[in-house]
Amino acid sequence: MGAHHGVDESRYSQLGSDLRCIGPGQRGRQQAVISPNEVNNQLQDISIATEELYTLYRMDPITATTTIITLATFIKDLIEVGQNIQRSIEMVSENRRRIRDLTNDIVRTLVEIANLTRGKEDTFQAPALLSALGNLKQDMLYVLSACNRIAPSERPGFRGFRSQIKAWMKREDIEAEIRRLKEHVNKCHVQFTAISVARIERSTTRIEDIALDSINTHLRVEQRLIGHHVENRAMLQRVQGMMAQVLIETSYGQNVMTRTAQVISSDPSHRKLESRYFAIETMRLIESLQQLVVTGKLVLDLPQWNHAAPFSLVLFRPKPIRHILHSVLGLILEISTTSTLSVQSLLSLELGQNLRSLRMYPEAVALEGLVTQILRQAIVIGHGEGGLAELAFSFDVLSRAHEDQLQYNLAARASKQSLELWRRVSIIFPDIDNSQGHLASSLSHARHLFEAGQLVAAIAVAEEAVALTSTILKRLVVSDALWTDSDIHKAVTCRATYFLLAKSPLGGWATHRGL
């Protein structure tokens, strides 16, 4: 093997002949030919060569297994060849660290190529890639054969020793070959990386296209559902209008309404069919009103309130059940016929309080909540302070509907908004006596705070209510005129204020204040 590398054998041939000359039985002739200095030099050369031979002789031989390149096995073959190159280099003790680093980089790059192609063989079935892999394997096998030449030989004696010395002297050439191989491997890695990136981009594009198609399909389905929903709502409103028209305008409907009112009055728990029908129709009326608000078809015509006169309140007297049922059906018929409704006609019916009288508390809360929303919108668009009193009163009714459901925190929140609005009205119109609405709202808020366990806040509101009560009672006592419905409402509210203080833990505070 060593002769193929062109190594000069003269030094080792002369060394072998000189060594034979000093063997046993030839000492007299050697002494006559070689001087002592030459003998010492030759012995030193022999010692150095022996150490080198011993070092090389300790290494195991390396063999490489070659296989036919296919897409399923080429990565395994390349990694095995790279590892063989790595092991062959490590067997030379004089090899420098940079050669080991080169071989490590080659193996790592081959492993990265394997990771890129794992499970994606169909993507890399390109003739150019297969040809590049074939060239890479041939190059790696060539480098492996060159590395094998510096591996330890099994030849005995100095013949094997000479071949090892010749191979060892070629280690610089091996390093150059490995560097070239590393560049070749890097080029292949770049090719595979480019293919993988292109594949990812194509996959991303396909995913985006699929996502867009899915979104478009979802939008089409949603649009279709919305269309069906609108159509169904319109059909339902027409059916409701027809039923309301039959019940209101025909004698048969009048008889049905009379029997329905009788059943509802005898069914406080609202479990019978007639009671459930009335509750459903009321909620559908509220939904229709919400739709009018959204579409802008609700006529925001607030009642004209004379700012020079106080906002008058009277004791509420519930309407008969048949009248309430007729009011609900009448609103449904008006909406289905004209697709519009005025706020004034809605407020005049006092449906929220009438529903409370029938113990239809969820419906009352829903309706009064919608009324407060409508009044706020009306004030914002131009009615200004003229609608504040109506809004304050509506919040007071809403708070009492929450109180009926034992929702005291919600009731306190609504009554607080009502009280703040009455305070604002008193500031805006200081020359007008609005103490009646202010007192009613203060009483409601104090009661709700007491029920919610907020005693400190309840005391502060109670002081405000007591101050208003004193002023109102003085005016009632001094006046010699007959009491109107509004005066009766004032007196009843004042009495309720004192009763609240007497029955609550605030009674001791009220007694201390001399009330």
XYZ file of C-alpha atoms in Angstrom:
515
model
C 0.000 0.000 0.000
C 2.837 2.411 0.848
C 4.392 2.198 -2.673
C 1.369 3.815 -4.199
C 1.992 7.019 -2.225
C 5.565 7.512 -3.607
C 7.277 7.355 -0.202
C 11.093 7.116 -0.250
C 12.030 3.630 0.989
C 15.821 4.094 0.913
C 15.995 5.313 4.498
C 14.131 2.343 5.882
C 15.943 -0.175 3.579
C 19.326 1.072 4.714
C 18.109 1.022 8.288
C 17.056 -2.625 7.923
C 20.371 -3.718 6.344
C 22.368 -1.928 9.010
C 20.280 -3.572 11.675
C 21.032 -6.997 10.207
C 24.778 -6.229 10.161
C 24.930 -5.820 13.918
C 23.087 -9.047 14.611
C 24.717 -12.021 16.488
C 27.727 -13.589 14.768
C 28.483 -10.543 12.604
C 29.973 -8.210 15.197
C 33.613 -8.393 13.894
C 32.685 -7.302 10.363
C 30.392 -4.478 11.581
C 33.045 -3.089 13.795
C 35.322 -2.808 10.799
C 32.720 -0.871 8.640
C 30.601 1.464 10.912
C 31.858 4.031 13.355
C 30.388 4.426 16.857
C 28.674 7.758 15.977
C 26.903 6.184 13.035
C 25.756 3.339 15.243
C 24.292 5.784 17.775
C 22.462 7.713 15.032
C 20.997 4.526 13.614
C 19.904 3.373 17.043
C 18.115 6.688 17.635
C 16.330 6.350 14.277
C 15.339 2.811 15.169
C 13.989 3.975 18.552
C 11.896 6.753 16.987
C 10.569 4.482 14.258
C 9.735 1.798 16.796
C 7.711 4.255 18.903
C 5.817 5.446 15.842
C 5.205 1.886 14.742
C 3.931 0.944 18.190
C 1.533 3.876 18.212
C 0.143 3.019 14.804
C 0.048 -0.693 15.521
C -2.333 -0.180 18.471
C -5.154 1.114 16.205
C -7.933 -1.170 14.898
C -8.600 -1.496 11.144
C -11.654 0.353 9.654
C -13.964 -1.046 7.041
C -16.766 0.665 5.119
C -19.917 -0.888 3.833
C -21.302 0.577 0.614
C -24.873 0.238 -0.496
C -26.930 1.297 -3.498
C -28.310 4.801 -3.056
C -32.073 4.997 -2.842
C -34.212 7.717 -1.369
C -35.085 5.531 1.597
C -31.467 4.581 2.523
C -29.123 7.270 1.250
C -29.161 9.275 4.466
C -28.197 6.252 6.552
C -25.379 5.407 4.159
C -24.006 8.939 4.151
C -24.061 9.173 7.938
C -22.279 5.824 8.283
C -19.582 6.856 5.819
C -19.139 10.180 7.602
C -18.837 8.415 10.946
C -16.281 6.015 9.474
C -14.256 8.973 8.243
C -14.520 10.475 11.694
C -13.354 7.277 13.403
C -10.489 6.774 10.962
C -9.171 10.241 11.653
C -9.438 9.769 15.422
C -7.188 6.687 15.184
C -4.203 8.802 14.235
C -2.830 10.189 17.431
C -0.933 12.946 15.638
C -4.088 14.209 13.957
C -4.888 17.791 14.830
C -8.076 18.921 16.497
C -9.333 20.883 13.506
C -9.585 17.668 11.466
C -11.806 16.130 14.134
C -13.943 19.285 14.135
C -14.316 19.033 10.363
C -15.496 15.444 10.532
C -17.899 16.289 13.381
C -19.393 19.108 11.282
C -19.828 16.726 8.356
C -21.723 14.198 10.481
C -23.939 16.914 12.025
C -24.780 18.315 8.593
C -25.703 14.854 7.338
C -27.972 14.355 10.361
C -29.687 17.688 9.588
C -30.294 16.515 6.017
C -31.801 13.325 7.441
C -34.134 15.355 9.671
C -35.232 17.461 6.708
C -36.214 14.420 4.673
C -37.676 12.200 7.389
C -41.280 11.386 6.529
C -41.206 13.627 3.446
C -39.620 11.323 0.871
C -42.169 12.179 -1.818
C -41.181 15.836 -1.658
C -37.515 15.092 -2.461
C -38.116 12.703 -5.379
C -36.288 15.003 -7.799
C -33.661 13.734 -10.320
C -31.339 16.637 -9.528
C -31.346 15.786 -5.810
C -30.770 12.082 -6.419
C -27.863 12.889 -8.745
C -26.374 15.249 -6.154
C -26.651 12.525 -3.514
C -24.938 10.011 -5.788
C -22.034 12.378 -6.387
C -21.799 13.092 -2.676
C -21.613 9.413 -1.807
C -18.872 8.764 -4.377
C -16.890 11.673 -2.975
C -17.334 10.411 0.576
C -16.252 6.894 -0.367
C -13.138 8.305 -2.015
C -12.255 10.247 1.131
C -12.944 7.161 3.229
C -10.544 5.080 1.145
C -7.908 7.770 1.592
C -8.481 7.736 5.334
C -8.210 3.957 5.414
C -4.670 4.246 4.066
C -3.530 5.837 7.285
C -5.227 3.153 9.361
C -2.997 0.486 11.023
C -2.029 -2.420 8.783
C -2.071 -6.110 9.632
C 1.197 -6.750 7.789
C 3.942 -8.126 10.092
C 7.413 -6.742 10.383
C 8.921 -3.720 8.766
C 6.854 -4.047 5.586
C 3.741 -3.043 7.482
C 5.776 -0.498 9.381
C 6.893 1.203 6.144
C 3.323 1.398 4.813
C 2.143 3.026 8.027
C 4.909 5.605 7.918
C 4.068 6.496 4.310
C 0.354 6.893 5.107
C 1.041 8.964 8.186
C 3.086 11.388 6.122
C -0.047 12.037 3.971
C -2.131 13.445 6.810
C -2.041 16.988 5.372
C -3.519 15.699 2.130
C -6.245 13.945 4.120
C -7.135 17.206 5.862
C -7.488 18.963 2.512
C -9.736 16.177 1.219
C -11.927 16.409 4.306
C -12.267 20.174 3.890
C -13.342 19.709 0.302
C -15.803 17.024 1.381
C -17.254 19.366 4.001
C -17.932 21.997 1.324
C -19.620 19.356 -0.819
C -21.827 18.267 2.080
C -22.724 21.892 2.828
C -23.805 22.419 -0.785
C -26.101 19.403 -0.565
C -27.488 20.717 2.706
C -28.260 24.062 1.056
C -30.082 22.260 -1.765
C -32.219 20.247 0.629
C -32.898 23.288 2.806
C -34.071 25.272 -0.210
C -36.415 22.435 -1.221
C -37.739 22.207 2.336
C -38.326 25.981 2.549
C -40.130 25.938 -0.786
C -42.262 23.056 0.467
C -43.145 24.969 3.638
C -44.050 28.042 1.593
C -46.282 25.976 -0.664
C -47.884 24.325 2.360
C -48.429 27.725 3.971
C -49.997 29.035 0.785
C -52.296 26.022 0.614
C -53.255 26.453 4.261
C -54.012 30.135 3.683
C -56.113 29.275 0.647
C -57.981 26.622 2.621
C -58.487 29.060 5.508
C -59.826 31.724 3.149
C -62.160 29.210 1.552
C -63.313 28.140 5.009
C -63.900 31.749 6.056
C -65.808 32.470 2.869
C -67.910 29.362 3.397
C -68.546 30.348 7.014
C -69.558 33.853 5.959
C -71.888 32.511 3.299
C -73.503 30.145 5.791
C -73.755 32.886 8.396
C -75.254 35.264 5.851
C -77.760 32.625 4.848
C -78.668 31.997 8.495
C -79.058 35.709 9.124
C -81.283 35.964 6.082
C -83.418 33.078 7.280
C -83.525 34.581 10.768
C -84.705 37.924 9.417
C -87.304 36.228 7.253
C -88.499 34.101 10.160
C -88.659 37.164 12.411
C -90.714 39.032 9.827
C -93.042 36.070 9.403
C -93.357 35.733 13.176
C -94.204 39.407 13.531
C -96.877 39.079 10.855
C -98.337 36.045 12.617
C -98.262 37.896 15.946
C -99.971 40.862 14.360
C -102.666 38.651 12.861
C -103.275 36.916 16.199
C -103.421 40.257 18.014
C -105.820 41.589 15.402
C -108.085 38.561 15.813
C -108.084 38.890 19.610
C -108.736 42.636 19.596
C -111.111 43.163 16.679
C -113.315 40.058 16.706
C -115.980 38.986 19.154
C -114.374 35.587 19.371
C -111.103 37.230 20.334
C -112.813 39.351 22.979
C -114.247 36.242 24.606
C -110.823 34.589 24.512
C -109.207 37.640 26.135
C -111.848 37.653 28.872
C -111.259 33.988 29.698
C -107.469 34.497 29.500
C -107.651 37.397 31.968
C -109.714 35.285 34.373
C -107.182 32.444 34.225
C -104.223 34.796 34.771
C -105.878 36.434 37.789
C -106.370 33.012 39.393
C -102.832 31.841 38.549
C -100.344 33.915 40.595
C -97.543 31.412 39.909
C -98.015 31.781 36.109
C -97.955 28.063 35.385
C -101.082 27.733 33.268
C -101.057 27.922 29.496
C -102.798 31.322 29.321
C -100.298 32.863 31.756
C -97.334 31.466 29.844
C -98.792 32.724 26.566
C -99.107 36.243 27.987
C -95.516 36.146 29.300
C -94.204 34.985 25.904
C -96.136 37.699 24.063
C -94.762 40.320 26.459
C -91.156 39.231 25.874
C -91.747 39.221 22.105
C -93.070 42.760 22.405
C -89.849 43.746 24.182
C -87.790 42.114 21.398
C -89.781 44.029 18.788
C -89.143 47.274 20.672
C -85.424 46.523 20.779
C -85.491 45.919 17.028
C -87.172 49.291 16.505
C -84.479 50.972 18.607
C -81.698 49.324 16.588
C -83.250 50.165 13.224
C -84.127 53.728 14.273
C -87.864 53.264 13.691
C -88.856 54.206 17.236
C -90.230 57.751 17.311
C -88.467 59.497 20.195
C -91.231 61.948 21.108
C -91.020 62.475 24.862
C -94.037 63.935 26.652
C -93.842 67.706 26.777
C -92.918 68.546 30.352
C -93.601 72.103 31.466
C -90.393 73.232 33.121
C -92.267 75.901 35.043
C -94.408 73.290 36.819
C -93.124 70.539 39.104
C -93.007 66.947 37.971
C -96.157 65.525 39.539
C -96.512 61.985 40.857
C -99.702 60.251 41.934
C -100.429 56.982 43.642
C -100.309 54.131 41.167
C -103.524 52.204 40.662
C -103.048 48.949 38.742
C -105.120 48.441 35.636
C -107.342 45.366 35.210
C -105.686 42.315 33.737
C -107.820 42.488 30.609
C -106.700 46.087 30.052
C -103.020 45.139 30.416
C -103.435 42.247 27.984
C -105.194 44.547 25.546
C -102.329 47.097 25.832
C -99.659 44.504 25.059
C -101.564 43.115 22.077
C -102.305 46.637 20.864
C -98.598 47.523 20.796
C -97.816 44.293 18.943
C -100.487 45.102 16.361
C -99.212 48.670 15.927
C -95.613 47.532 15.390
C -96.592 44.819 12.903
C -98.812 47.251 10.969
C -96.729 50.442 10.855
C -93.250 49.133 11.821
C -92.957 52.216 14.071
C -93.921 53.251 17.580
C -93.791 56.466 19.585
C -92.187 56.646 23.001
C -95.074 58.715 24.331
C -97.602 55.968 23.628
C -95.319 53.454 25.330
C -94.834 55.547 28.472
C -98.520 56.373 28.785
C -99.408 52.706 29.262
C -97.203 52.346 32.382
C -96.620 48.734 31.427
C -93.700 48.291 33.796
C -95.755 49.051 36.898
C -98.761 47.102 35.609
C -96.590 44.036 35.001
C -95.297 44.378 38.561
C -98.886 44.311 39.814
C -99.323 40.961 38.015
C -96.094 39.649 39.589
C -94.500 39.366 36.166
C -91.209 40.598 37.593
C -88.733 39.395 34.891
C -90.871 40.982 32.177
C -91.146 44.209 34.189
C -87.358 44.391 34.655
C -86.737 43.763 30.946
C -89.287 46.372 29.859
C -88.185 49.122 32.270
C -84.537 48.485 31.408
C -85.406 49.044 27.750
C -87.386 52.189 28.629
C -84.391 53.708 30.459
C -82.228 52.951 27.408
C -84.746 54.646 25.096
C -85.029 57.731 27.334
C -81.266 58.101 27.535
C -81.050 57.986 23.749
C -83.816 60.573 23.459
C -82.035 62.936 25.867
C -78.750 62.606 23.999
C -80.237 63.453 20.601
C -81.835 66.718 21.680
C -84.495 66.556 24.376
C -81.915 67.670 26.941
C -82.909 68.320 30.526
C -86.590 68.067 29.669
C -86.415 64.276 29.800
C -84.335 63.964 32.978
C -87.397 63.706 35.229
C -88.911 60.964 33.065
C -85.604 59.079 33.111
C -85.283 59.463 36.899
C -88.799 58.133 37.395
C -88.103 55.198 35.042
C -84.992 54.250 37.039
C -87.096 54.338 40.215
C -89.612 51.914 38.679
C -86.746 49.676 37.528
C -85.295 49.609 41.047
C -88.636 48.492 42.485
C -88.886 45.723 39.892
C -85.453 44.485 41.020
C -86.642 44.754 44.622
C -89.628 42.534 43.812
C -87.138 39.852 42.702
C -85.107 40.340 45.924
C -82.187 41.673 43.859
C -81.297 44.395 46.352
C -77.866 45.262 44.996
C -79.284 45.807 41.504
C -82.182 47.709 43.028
C -79.783 49.968 44.956
C -77.795 50.624 41.772
C -80.915 51.673 39.839
C -82.327 53.803 42.683
C -78.941 55.524 43.049
C -79.089 56.577 39.395
C -82.633 57.837 39.946
C -81.593 59.847 43.010
C -78.605 61.396 41.228
C -80.850 62.457 38.349
C -83.316 64.122 40.746
C -80.464 65.997 42.402
C -79.360 67.213 38.987
C -82.907 68.333 38.154
C -83.024 70.304 41.426
C -79.760 72.048 40.503
C -80.814 72.815 36.920
C -84.278 74.105 37.958
C -83.818 75.569 41.470
C -87.006 77.652 41.294
C -89.243 74.639 40.681
C -90.344 72.333 43.489
C -89.314 68.814 42.470
C -89.095 67.541 46.021
C -91.835 64.954 45.427
C -89.835 62.880 42.949
C -86.658 63.541 44.930
C -88.277 62.201 48.126
C -89.701 59.102 46.435
C -86.314 58.257 44.971
C -84.532 58.885 48.305
C -86.973 56.602 50.095
C -86.461 53.819 47.559
C -82.687 54.139 47.672
C -82.536 54.141 51.480
C -84.736 51.050 51.608
C -82.602 49.207 49.049
C -79.371 50.121 50.834
C -80.828 48.875 54.103
C -81.868 45.562 52.522
C -78.431 45.227 50.903
C -76.741 45.663 54.314
C -75.158 49.055 53.526
C -76.293 50.763 56.749
C -73.841 53.682 56.718
C -74.862 54.727 53.217
C -78.520 54.161 54.137
C -78.225 56.621 57.072
C -76.831 59.341 54.791
C -79.671 58.907 52.290
C -82.213 58.743 55.136
C -81.042 62.139 56.422
C -81.652 63.572 52.959
C -85.130 61.982 52.862
C -86.022 63.314 56.330
C -85.031 66.840 55.327
C -87.264 66.640 52.256
C -90.096 65.143 54.332
C -90.056 68.028 56.797
C -90.293 70.587 54.000
C -93.138 68.775 52.244
C -95.174 68.244 55.441
C -94.931 71.910 56.381
C -96.358 72.904 53.018
C -99.187 70.384 53.289
C -100.136 71.485 56.803
C -100.108 75.181 56.000
C -102.241 74.772 52.863
C -106.035 74.956 53.359
C -106.865 73.627 49.895
C -108.216 70.168 49.299
C -105.562 67.586 48.753
C -105.011 66.485 45.195
C -103.820 63.061 44.095
C -100.314 64.465 44.049
C -100.687 65.749 47.645
C -101.910 62.326 48.737
C -98.852 60.746 47.112
C -96.604 63.180 49.007
C -98.229 62.394 52.340
C -98.036 58.639 51.764
C -94.375 58.922 50.823
C -93.571 60.922 53.968
C -95.356 58.353 56.121
C -93.445 55.525 54.415
C -90.187 57.323 55.159
C -90.898 57.419 58.906
C -92.124 53.828 58.926
C -88.931 52.725 57.241
C -86.847 54.440 59.899
C -88.957 53.019 62.707
C -88.816 49.401 61.486
C -85.154 49.330 60.537
C -81.990 49.429 62.685
C -82.063 53.137 61.871
C -85.016 53.524 64.257
C -82.756 54.371 67.168
C -81.092 57.049 65.087
C -84.509 58.456 64.096
C -85.684 58.551 67.735
C -82.469 60.322 68.714
C -83.172 62.956 66.042
C -86.662 63.472 67.505
C -88.587 62.102 64.525
